[in-house]
Coordinates of C-alpha atoms in Angstrom, one line a residue:
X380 CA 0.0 0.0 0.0
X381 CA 1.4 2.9 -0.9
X382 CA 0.1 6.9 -0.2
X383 CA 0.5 9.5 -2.8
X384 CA -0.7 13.0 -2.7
X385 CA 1.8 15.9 -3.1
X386 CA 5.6 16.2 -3.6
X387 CA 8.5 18.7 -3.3
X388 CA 8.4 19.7 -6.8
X389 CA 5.6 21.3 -6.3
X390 CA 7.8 24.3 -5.4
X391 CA 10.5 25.5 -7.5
X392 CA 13.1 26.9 -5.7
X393 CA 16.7 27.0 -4.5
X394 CA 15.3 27.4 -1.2
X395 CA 13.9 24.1 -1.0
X396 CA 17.5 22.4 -0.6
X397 CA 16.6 23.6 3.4
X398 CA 14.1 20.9 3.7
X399 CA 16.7 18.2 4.5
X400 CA 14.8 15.0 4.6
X401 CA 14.2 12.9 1.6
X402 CA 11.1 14.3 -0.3
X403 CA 8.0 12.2 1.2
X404 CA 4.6 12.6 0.5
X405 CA 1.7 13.1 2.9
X406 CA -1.5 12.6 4.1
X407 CA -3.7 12.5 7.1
X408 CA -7.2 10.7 7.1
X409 CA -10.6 13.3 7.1
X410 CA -12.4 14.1 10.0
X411 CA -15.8 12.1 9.4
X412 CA -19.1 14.1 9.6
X413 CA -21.5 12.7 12.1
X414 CA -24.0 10.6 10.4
X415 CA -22.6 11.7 6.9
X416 CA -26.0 12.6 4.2
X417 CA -26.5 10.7 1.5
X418 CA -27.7 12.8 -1.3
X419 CA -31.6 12.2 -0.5
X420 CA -30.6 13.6 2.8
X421 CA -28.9 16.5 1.3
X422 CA -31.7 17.3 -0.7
X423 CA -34.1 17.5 2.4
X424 CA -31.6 19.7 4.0
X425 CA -31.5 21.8 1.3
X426 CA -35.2 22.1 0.3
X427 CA -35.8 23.3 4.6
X428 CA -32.8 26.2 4.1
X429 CA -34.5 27.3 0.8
X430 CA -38.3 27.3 2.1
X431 CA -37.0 28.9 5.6
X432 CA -35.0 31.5 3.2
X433 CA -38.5 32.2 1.2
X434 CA -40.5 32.6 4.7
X435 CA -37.7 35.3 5.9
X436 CA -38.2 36.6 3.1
X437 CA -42.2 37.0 3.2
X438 CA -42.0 38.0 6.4
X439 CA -43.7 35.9 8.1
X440 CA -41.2 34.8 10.8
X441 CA -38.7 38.1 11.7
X442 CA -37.1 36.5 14.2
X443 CA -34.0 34.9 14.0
X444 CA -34.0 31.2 16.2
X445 CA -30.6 30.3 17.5
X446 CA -28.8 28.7 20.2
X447 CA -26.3 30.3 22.6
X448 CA -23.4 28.0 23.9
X449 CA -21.6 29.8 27.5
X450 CA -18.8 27.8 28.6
X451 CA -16.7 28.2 32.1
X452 CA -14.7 31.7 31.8
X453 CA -18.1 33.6 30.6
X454 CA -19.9 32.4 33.6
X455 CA -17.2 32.4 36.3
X456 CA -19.3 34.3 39.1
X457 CA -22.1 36.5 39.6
X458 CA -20.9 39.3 37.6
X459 CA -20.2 37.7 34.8
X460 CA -23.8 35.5 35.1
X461 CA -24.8 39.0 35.4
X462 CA -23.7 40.5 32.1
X463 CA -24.5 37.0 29.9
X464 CA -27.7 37.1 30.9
X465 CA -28.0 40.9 30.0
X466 CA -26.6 39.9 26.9
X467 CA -28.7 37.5 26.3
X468 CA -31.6 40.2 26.9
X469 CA -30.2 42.6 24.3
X470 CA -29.9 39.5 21.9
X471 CA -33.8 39.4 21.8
X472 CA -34.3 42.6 21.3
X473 CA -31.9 42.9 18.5
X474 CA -34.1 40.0 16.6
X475 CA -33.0 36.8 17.6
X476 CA -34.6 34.5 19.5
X477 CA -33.0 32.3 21.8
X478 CA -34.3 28.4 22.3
X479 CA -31.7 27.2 23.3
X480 CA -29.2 28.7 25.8
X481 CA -26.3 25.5 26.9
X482 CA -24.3 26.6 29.8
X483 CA -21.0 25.3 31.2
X484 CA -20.0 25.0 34.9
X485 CA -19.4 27.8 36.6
X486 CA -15.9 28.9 36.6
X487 CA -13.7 26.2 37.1
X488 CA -16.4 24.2 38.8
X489 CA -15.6 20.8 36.5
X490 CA -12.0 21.3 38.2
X491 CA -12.7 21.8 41.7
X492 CA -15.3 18.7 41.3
X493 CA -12.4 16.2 40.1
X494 CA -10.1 17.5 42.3
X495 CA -13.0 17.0 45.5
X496 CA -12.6 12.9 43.9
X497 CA -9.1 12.7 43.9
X498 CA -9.1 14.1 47.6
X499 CA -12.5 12.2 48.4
X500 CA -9.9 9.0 47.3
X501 CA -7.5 10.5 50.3
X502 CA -10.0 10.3 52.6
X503 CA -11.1 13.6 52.3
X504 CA -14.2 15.6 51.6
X505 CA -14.8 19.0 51.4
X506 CA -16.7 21.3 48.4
X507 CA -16.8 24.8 50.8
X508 CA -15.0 26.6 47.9
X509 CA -18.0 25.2 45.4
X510 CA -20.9 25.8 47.8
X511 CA -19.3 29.8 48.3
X512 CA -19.0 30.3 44.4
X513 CA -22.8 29.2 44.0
X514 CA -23.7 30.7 47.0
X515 CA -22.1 34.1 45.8
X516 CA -24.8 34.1 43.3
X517 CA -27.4 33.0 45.0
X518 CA -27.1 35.7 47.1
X519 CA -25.9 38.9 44.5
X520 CA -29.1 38.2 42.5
X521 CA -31.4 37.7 45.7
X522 CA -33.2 34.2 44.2
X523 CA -36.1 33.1 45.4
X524 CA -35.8 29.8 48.1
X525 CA -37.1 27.4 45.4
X526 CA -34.1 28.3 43.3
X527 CA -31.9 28.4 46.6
X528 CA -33.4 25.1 47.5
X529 CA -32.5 23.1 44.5
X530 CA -29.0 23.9 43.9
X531 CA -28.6 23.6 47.9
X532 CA -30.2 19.9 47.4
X533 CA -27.8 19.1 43.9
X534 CA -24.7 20.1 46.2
X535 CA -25.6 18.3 48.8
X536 CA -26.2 15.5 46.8
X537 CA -22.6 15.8 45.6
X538 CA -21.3 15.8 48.9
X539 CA -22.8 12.4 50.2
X540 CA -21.4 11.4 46.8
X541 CA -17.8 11.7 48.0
X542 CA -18.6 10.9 51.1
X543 CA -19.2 7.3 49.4
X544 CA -16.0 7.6 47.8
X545 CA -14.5 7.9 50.4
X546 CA -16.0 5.3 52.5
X547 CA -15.3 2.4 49.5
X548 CA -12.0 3.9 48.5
X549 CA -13.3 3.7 44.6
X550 CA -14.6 6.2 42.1
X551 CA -15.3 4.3 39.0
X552 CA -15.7 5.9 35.6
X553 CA -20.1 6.4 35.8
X554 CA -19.5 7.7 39.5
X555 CA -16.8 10.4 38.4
X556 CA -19.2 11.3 35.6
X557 CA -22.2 11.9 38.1
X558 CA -20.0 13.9 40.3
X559 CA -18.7 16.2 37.6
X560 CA -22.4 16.7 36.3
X561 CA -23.4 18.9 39.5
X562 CA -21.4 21.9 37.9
X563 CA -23.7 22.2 34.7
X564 CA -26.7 21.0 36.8
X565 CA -26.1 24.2 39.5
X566 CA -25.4 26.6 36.7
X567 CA -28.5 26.2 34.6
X568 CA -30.7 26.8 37.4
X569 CA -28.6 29.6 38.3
X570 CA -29.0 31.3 34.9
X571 CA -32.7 30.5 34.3
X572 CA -33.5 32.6 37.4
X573 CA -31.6 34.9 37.0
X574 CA -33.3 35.6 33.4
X575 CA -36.8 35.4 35.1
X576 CA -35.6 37.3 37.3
X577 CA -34.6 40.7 34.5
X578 CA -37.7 39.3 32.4
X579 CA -37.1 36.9 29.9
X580 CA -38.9 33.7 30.4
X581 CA -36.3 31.0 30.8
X582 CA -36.7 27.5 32.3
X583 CA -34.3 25.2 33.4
X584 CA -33.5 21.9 31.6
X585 CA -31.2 18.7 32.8
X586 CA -30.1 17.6 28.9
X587 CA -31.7 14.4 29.3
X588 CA -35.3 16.2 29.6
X589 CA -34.7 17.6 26.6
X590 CA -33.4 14.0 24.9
X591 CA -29.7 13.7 25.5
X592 CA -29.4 10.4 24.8
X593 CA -26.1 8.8 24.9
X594 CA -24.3 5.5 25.3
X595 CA -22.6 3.7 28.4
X596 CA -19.0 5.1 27.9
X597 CA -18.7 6.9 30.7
X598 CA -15.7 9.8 30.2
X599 CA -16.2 9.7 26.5
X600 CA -19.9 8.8 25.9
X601 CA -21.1 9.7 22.2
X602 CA -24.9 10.5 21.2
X603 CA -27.4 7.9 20.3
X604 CA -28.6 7.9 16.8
X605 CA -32.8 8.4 18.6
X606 CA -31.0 11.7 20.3
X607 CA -31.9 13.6 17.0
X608 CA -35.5 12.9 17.0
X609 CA -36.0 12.9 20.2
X610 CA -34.1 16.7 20.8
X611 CA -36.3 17.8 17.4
X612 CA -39.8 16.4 19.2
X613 CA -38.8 18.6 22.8
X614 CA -38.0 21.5 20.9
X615 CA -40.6 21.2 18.2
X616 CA -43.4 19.5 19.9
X617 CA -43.4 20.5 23.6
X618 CA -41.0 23.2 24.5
X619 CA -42.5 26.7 24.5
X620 CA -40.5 28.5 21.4
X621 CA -40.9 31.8 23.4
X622 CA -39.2 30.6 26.8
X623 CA -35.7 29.9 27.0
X624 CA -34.2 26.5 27.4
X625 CA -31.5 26.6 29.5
X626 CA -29.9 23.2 29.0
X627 CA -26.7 21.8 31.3
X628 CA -23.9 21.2 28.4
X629 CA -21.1 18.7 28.5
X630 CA -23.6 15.9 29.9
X631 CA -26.3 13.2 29.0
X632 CA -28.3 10.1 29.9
X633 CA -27.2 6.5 29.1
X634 CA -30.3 4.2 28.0
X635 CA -30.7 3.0 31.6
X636 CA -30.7 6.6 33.2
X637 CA -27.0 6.9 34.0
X638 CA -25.3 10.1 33.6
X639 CA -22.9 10.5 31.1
X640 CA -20.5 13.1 30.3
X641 CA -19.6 14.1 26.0
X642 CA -15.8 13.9 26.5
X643 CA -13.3 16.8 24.7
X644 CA -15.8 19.3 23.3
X645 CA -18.7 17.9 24.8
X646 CA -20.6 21.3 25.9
X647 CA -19.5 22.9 22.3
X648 CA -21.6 19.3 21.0
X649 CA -24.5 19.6 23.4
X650 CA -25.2 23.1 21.3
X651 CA -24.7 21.8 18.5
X652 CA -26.2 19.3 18.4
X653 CA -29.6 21.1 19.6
X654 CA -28.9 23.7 16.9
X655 CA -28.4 21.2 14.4
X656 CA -31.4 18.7 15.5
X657 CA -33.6 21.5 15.5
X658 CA -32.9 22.9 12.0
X659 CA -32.5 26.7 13.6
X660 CA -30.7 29.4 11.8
X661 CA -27.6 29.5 14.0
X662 CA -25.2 28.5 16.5
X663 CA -23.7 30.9 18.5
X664 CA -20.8 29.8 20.4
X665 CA -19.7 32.5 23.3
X666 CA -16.3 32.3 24.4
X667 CA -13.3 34.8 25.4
X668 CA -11.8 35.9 22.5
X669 CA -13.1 38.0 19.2
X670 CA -13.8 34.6 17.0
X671 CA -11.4 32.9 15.3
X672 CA -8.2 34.6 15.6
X673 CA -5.4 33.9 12.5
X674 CA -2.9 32.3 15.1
X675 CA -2.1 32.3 18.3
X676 CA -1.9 35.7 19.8
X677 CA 0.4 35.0 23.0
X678 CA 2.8 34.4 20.0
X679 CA 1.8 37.3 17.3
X680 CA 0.0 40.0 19.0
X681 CA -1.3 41.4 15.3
X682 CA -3.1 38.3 15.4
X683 CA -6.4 39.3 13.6
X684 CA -9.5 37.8 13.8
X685 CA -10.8 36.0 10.6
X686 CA -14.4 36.9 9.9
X687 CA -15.9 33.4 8.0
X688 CA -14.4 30.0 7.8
X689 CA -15.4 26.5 6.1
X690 CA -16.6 23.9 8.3
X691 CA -13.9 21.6 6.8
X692 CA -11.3 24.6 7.8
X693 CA -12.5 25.4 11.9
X694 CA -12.2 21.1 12.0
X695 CA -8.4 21.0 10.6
X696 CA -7.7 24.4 13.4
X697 CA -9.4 22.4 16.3
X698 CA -7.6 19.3 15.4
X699 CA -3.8 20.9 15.4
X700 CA -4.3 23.5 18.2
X701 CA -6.5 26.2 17.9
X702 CA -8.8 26.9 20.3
X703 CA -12.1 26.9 18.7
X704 CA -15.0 24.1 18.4
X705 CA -13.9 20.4 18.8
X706 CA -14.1 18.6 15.5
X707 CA -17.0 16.2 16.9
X708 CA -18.9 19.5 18.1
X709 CA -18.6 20.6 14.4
X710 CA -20.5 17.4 13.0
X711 CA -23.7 18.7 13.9
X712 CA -23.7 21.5 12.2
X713 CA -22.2 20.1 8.9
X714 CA -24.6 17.8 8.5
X715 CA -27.2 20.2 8.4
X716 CA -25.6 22.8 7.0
X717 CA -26.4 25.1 10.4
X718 CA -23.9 28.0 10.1
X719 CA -22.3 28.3 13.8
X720 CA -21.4 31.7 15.1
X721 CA -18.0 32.0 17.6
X722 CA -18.2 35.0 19.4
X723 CA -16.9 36.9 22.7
X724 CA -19.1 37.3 25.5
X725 CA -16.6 40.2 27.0
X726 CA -16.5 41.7 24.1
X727 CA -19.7 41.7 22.5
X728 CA -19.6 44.0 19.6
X729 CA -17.0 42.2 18.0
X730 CA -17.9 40.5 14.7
X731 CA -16.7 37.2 15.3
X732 CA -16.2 34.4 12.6
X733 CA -18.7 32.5 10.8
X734 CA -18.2 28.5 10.4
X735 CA -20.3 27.6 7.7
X736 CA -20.8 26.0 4.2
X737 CA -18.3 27.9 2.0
X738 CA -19.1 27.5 -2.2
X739 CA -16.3 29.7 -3.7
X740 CA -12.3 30.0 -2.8
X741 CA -11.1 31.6 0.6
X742 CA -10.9 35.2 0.8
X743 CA -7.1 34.6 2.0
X744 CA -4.7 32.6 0.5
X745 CA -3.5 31.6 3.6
X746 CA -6.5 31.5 6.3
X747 CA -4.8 30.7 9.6
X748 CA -1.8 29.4 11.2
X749 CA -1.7 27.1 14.0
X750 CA 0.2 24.5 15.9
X751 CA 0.4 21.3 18.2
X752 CA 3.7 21.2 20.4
X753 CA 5.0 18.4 22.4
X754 CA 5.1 16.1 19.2
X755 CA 7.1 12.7 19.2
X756 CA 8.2 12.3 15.5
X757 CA 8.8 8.7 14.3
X758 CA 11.1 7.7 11.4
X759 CA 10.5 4.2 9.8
X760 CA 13.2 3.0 7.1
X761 CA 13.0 -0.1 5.5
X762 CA 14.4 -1.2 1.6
X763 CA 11.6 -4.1 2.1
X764 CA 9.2 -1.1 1.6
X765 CA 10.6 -0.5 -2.0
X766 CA 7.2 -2.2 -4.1
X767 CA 6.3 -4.8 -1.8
X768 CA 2.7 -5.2 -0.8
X769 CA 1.4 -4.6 2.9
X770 CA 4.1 -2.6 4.8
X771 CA 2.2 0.1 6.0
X772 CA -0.7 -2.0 7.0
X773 CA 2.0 -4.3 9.3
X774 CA 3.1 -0.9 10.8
X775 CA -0.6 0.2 11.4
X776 CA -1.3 -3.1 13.0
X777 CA 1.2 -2.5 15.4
X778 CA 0.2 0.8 16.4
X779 CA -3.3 0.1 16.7
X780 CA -2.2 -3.1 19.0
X781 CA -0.5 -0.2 21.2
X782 CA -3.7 1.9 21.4
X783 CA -1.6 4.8 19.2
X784 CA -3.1 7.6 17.5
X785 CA -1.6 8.9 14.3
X786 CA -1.5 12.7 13.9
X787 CA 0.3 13.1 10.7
X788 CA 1.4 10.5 7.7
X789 CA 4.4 10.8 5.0
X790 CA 5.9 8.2 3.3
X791 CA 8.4 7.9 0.3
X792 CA 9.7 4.6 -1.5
X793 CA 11.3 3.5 1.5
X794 CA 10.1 5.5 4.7
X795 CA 7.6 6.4 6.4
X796 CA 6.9 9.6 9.0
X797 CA 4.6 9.3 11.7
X798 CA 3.9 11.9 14.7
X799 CA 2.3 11.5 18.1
X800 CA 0.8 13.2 20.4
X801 CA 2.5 13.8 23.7
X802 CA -0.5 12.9 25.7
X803 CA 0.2 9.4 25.1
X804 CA 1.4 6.9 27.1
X805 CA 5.0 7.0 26.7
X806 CA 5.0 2.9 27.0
X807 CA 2.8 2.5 24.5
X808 CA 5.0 4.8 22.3
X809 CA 8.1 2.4 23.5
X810 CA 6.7 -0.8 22.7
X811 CA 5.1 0.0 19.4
X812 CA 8.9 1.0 18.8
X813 CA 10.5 -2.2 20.0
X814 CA 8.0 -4.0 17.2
X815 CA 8.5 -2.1 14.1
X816 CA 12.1 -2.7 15.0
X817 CA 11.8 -6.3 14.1
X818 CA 11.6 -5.5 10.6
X819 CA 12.4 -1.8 10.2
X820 CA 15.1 0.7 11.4
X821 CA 13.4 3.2 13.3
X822 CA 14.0 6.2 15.0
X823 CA 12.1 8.5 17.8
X824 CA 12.9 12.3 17.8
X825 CA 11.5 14.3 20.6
X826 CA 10.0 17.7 21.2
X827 CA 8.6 18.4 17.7
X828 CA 5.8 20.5 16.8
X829 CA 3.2 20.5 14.0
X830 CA 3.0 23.9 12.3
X831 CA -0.2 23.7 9.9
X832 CA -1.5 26.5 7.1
X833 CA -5.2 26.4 6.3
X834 CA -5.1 27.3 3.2
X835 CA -6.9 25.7 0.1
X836 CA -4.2 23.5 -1.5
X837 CA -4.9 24.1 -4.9
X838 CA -3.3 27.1 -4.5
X839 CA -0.3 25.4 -2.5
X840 CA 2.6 26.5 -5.2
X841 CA 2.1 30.0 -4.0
X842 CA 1.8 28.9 -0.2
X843 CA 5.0 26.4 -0.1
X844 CA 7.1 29.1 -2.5
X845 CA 6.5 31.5 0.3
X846 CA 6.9 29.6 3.5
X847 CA 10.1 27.8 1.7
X848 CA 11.6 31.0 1.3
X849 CA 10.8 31.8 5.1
X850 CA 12.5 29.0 6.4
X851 CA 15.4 29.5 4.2
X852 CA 15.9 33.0 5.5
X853 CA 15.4 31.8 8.8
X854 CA 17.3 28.3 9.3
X855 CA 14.4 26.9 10.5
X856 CA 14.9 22.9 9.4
X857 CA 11.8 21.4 8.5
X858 CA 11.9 17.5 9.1
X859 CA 8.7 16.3 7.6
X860 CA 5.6 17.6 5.2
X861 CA 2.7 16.8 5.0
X862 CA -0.7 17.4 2.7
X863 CA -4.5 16.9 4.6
X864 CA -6.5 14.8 3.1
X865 CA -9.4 17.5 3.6
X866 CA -7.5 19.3 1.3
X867 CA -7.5 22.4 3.0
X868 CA -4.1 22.6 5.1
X869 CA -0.2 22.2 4.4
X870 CA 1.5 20.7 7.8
X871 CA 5.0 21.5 8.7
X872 CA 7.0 19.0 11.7
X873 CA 9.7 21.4 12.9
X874 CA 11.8 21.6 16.3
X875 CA 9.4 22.9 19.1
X876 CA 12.3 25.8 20.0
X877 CA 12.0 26.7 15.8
X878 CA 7.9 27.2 16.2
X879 CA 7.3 30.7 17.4
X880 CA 9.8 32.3 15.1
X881 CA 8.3 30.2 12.0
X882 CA 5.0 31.5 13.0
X883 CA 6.0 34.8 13.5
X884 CA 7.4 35.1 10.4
X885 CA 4.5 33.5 8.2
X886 CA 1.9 35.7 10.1
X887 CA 3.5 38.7 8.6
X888 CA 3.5 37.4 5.2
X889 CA 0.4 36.2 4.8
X890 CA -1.5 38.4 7.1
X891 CA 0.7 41.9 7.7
X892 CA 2.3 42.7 4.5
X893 CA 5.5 43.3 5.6
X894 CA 6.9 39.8 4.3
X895 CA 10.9 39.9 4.2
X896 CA 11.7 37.5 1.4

């Protein structure tokens, strides 16, 4: 088996002699949509976005339905429960209607809660520092005892949790997933009050009243194909349209009424999921920065934000780096072809960036930059590669025996480039090794990093000629290449110590016009 997408000579330049390594060509497997359409599908899609287009149109619905994901940092106390909820006020009056609103823990509630386990596991219990931060708001906004009451009951409830704990020494994976539900469960009831409470009608919903049905995998759990109905028949059938959901994020119900938490990403699904489900116009996704920002800005501060991106585009950014939606959370969305809307809840008047479907070529020619540090960079070289049959499959057989995740691929005639993710377990790493040395030499290089343009590779000539020349003028090495399969990014493996200056220096080429070479 042998994989074949780009090559070197793409570019042509001198420069290129700084990429060192033997040319090798690259891919990395596509982030499947959730329940991809078939084309049926697609066409139902389709015909609901066009009729719901004509009915704007006509006027006969003005306002605009969405849903509005909060996570952790946007509620962190009182004040800033204060000024979402405000927010969400001034949303309805600007047009948009709200039917969803998925909220996060408070703060770093999910935290504190697995750190209360690990102690509860020491033999000790104590959620003071919880109870004050919900307490806080309990008492700035002045709720009414039936509010008071509830959340007083849910933390409560935590506590004889970890009393158990403690008493049988054990947290298993369903018990640490109860415990860390309490954050999401307090919050909602925290926020629908509190928007009673300044007049919007809001009521507050555990997801699986709402049909957040998942399976048994506690830590990890992913949503049942019945969710979808079942989310579309609450909102459609029995939820009021004009009183706000507010819906606990991140968590779910197993078929036999366990609670379940959505993994990496999991309150960024819960939204879109409902968003999606429910066929609204948008998802708006409320975080701490102005959208989707061109790169990191702890490295560039000129970092920009980038007003619209492609749904293929935000999944390549979540998956090497950037902070914005989690691949999975996208799937949702793509599937129905809901556009989702990243904005910042301090900063409200900023734009933001649109993720949606995108028809014509990027605006940019380079849309972002990003990067994964920490990578572990494998080299595989064998002559027994050179037109035999079955290689690469042997060497994916002994990585998926040692539970390894590939980040990026290259290969050439008779090697083959693999990287890892630090986060894995370094024995797994160090057997997987020990077996492809049995028929191959290999070799394990340490603190890489993966620098990645989105950019549409079509146009990849013009990318690679300029970010060749950057690492010429720079002597920044770069050790392996490598082309998405999603065709929409170009992936560097460079030294992590080489990563801000290559970033640097690309940012102001394809974003600040003040490119040196």
């Amino acid at each position: 088996m042998r994989i074949s997408t780009i090559a070197i000579s793409l570019v042509s330049l001198a420069s290129v002699s700084a990429f060192t390594t033997s040319p090798l060509v690259a891919q990395r497997a596509v982030v499947t949509p959730y329940n991809v359409l078939s084309m049926a599908e697609n066409d139902v899609v389709s015909d609901f976005k066009e009729k719901q287009s004509m009915t704007r149109m006509e006027g006969k619905n003005e306002k605009i339905d969405v849903t509005m994901k909060f996570g952790g940092s946007s509620l962190a106390d009182a004040d800033r429960i204060h000024h979402v909820t405000a927010l969400i006020k001034d949303q309805i009056a600007a047009g948009y209607r709200p039917r969803a609103v998925i909220c996060s823990a408070m703060g770093k509630t999910t935290n504190s809660l697995l750190s209360a386990g690990d102690f509860a596991l020491e033999g000790r219990v104590n959620i003071d520092a919880i109870r004050t931060l919900h307490n806080a708001a309990l008492d700035e906004f002045d709720l009414n005892d039936d509010v008071r009451a509830e959340v007083t009951a849910l933390l409560d409830e935590c506590e004889d949790l970890l009393n158990g704990v403690k008493l049988i020494q054990e947290l298993s994976p369903k018990s640490l997933d109860q415990l860390v539900s309490y954050g999401e469960r307090c919050s909602v009831r925290i926020v629908a009050a509190r928007l009673n409470q300044i007049g919007v009608p809001a009521q507050a919903f555990d997801s699986w009243d709402i049909g957040m049905l998942t399976d048994s995998n506690f830590g990890d759990a992913k949503l049942l194909p019945e969710a979808e109905e079942a989310i579309r028949k609450s909102f459609n059938e029995r939820l009021d349209p004009d009183v706000v959901a507010v819906v606990t994020g991140f968590i779910g119900h197993d078929p036999n009424g366990k609670i379940t938490t959505l993994g990496r990403g999991g309150s960024d699904l819960s939204a879109t999921a409902i968003g999606a489900f429910c066929e609204l116009d948008e998802i708006q996704v409320w975080k701490d920065v102005d959208g989707i920002l061109s790169t990191d800005p702890r490295v560039v501060k000129k970092a920009v934000p980038v007003e619209d991106v492609s749904y293929d585009e935000a999944s390549e950014l979540a998956y090497f780096g950037a902070q914005v939606l989690h691949p999975i959370a996208m799937q949702p969305a793509m599937k129905f072809d809901v556009p989702v809307r990243v904005k910042n809840s301090y900063n409200p008047s900023a734009k933001g960036t649109v993720i949606s479907k995108r028809d014509g070529p990027a605006p940019r020619l380079v849309t972002a930059i990003t990067c994964k540090r920490g990578i572990q960079l494998l080299d595989i070289e064998s002559t027994q590669m050179l037109g035999a049959y079955g290689f690469l499959a042997n060497v994916f057989k002994d990585l998926e025996q040692n539970k390894l995740s590939v980040d990026v691929l290259a290969s050439s005639e008779v090697s083959v480039s693999l990287t890892f993710d630090k986060k894995q377990k370094e024995e797994n790493i160090h057997q997987a090794v020990e077996k492809l040395s049995e028929y191959a030499n290999v070799k394990v290089k340490q603190d890489r990093a993966i620098l990645t343009l989105i950019t549409d590779v079509e146009r990849s000539s013009e990318v690679l000629a300029t970010a060749f020349r950057v690492f010429d003028k720079e002597n920044i090495k770069v050790e392996m290449m490598s082309q998405g399969a999603s065709k929409v990014n170009i992936s560097f493996v460079l030294k992590n110590e080489q990563i801000e200056d290559a970033i640097k220096h690309l940012h102001q080429c394809f974003f600040e016009d003040v490119c040196v070479v």
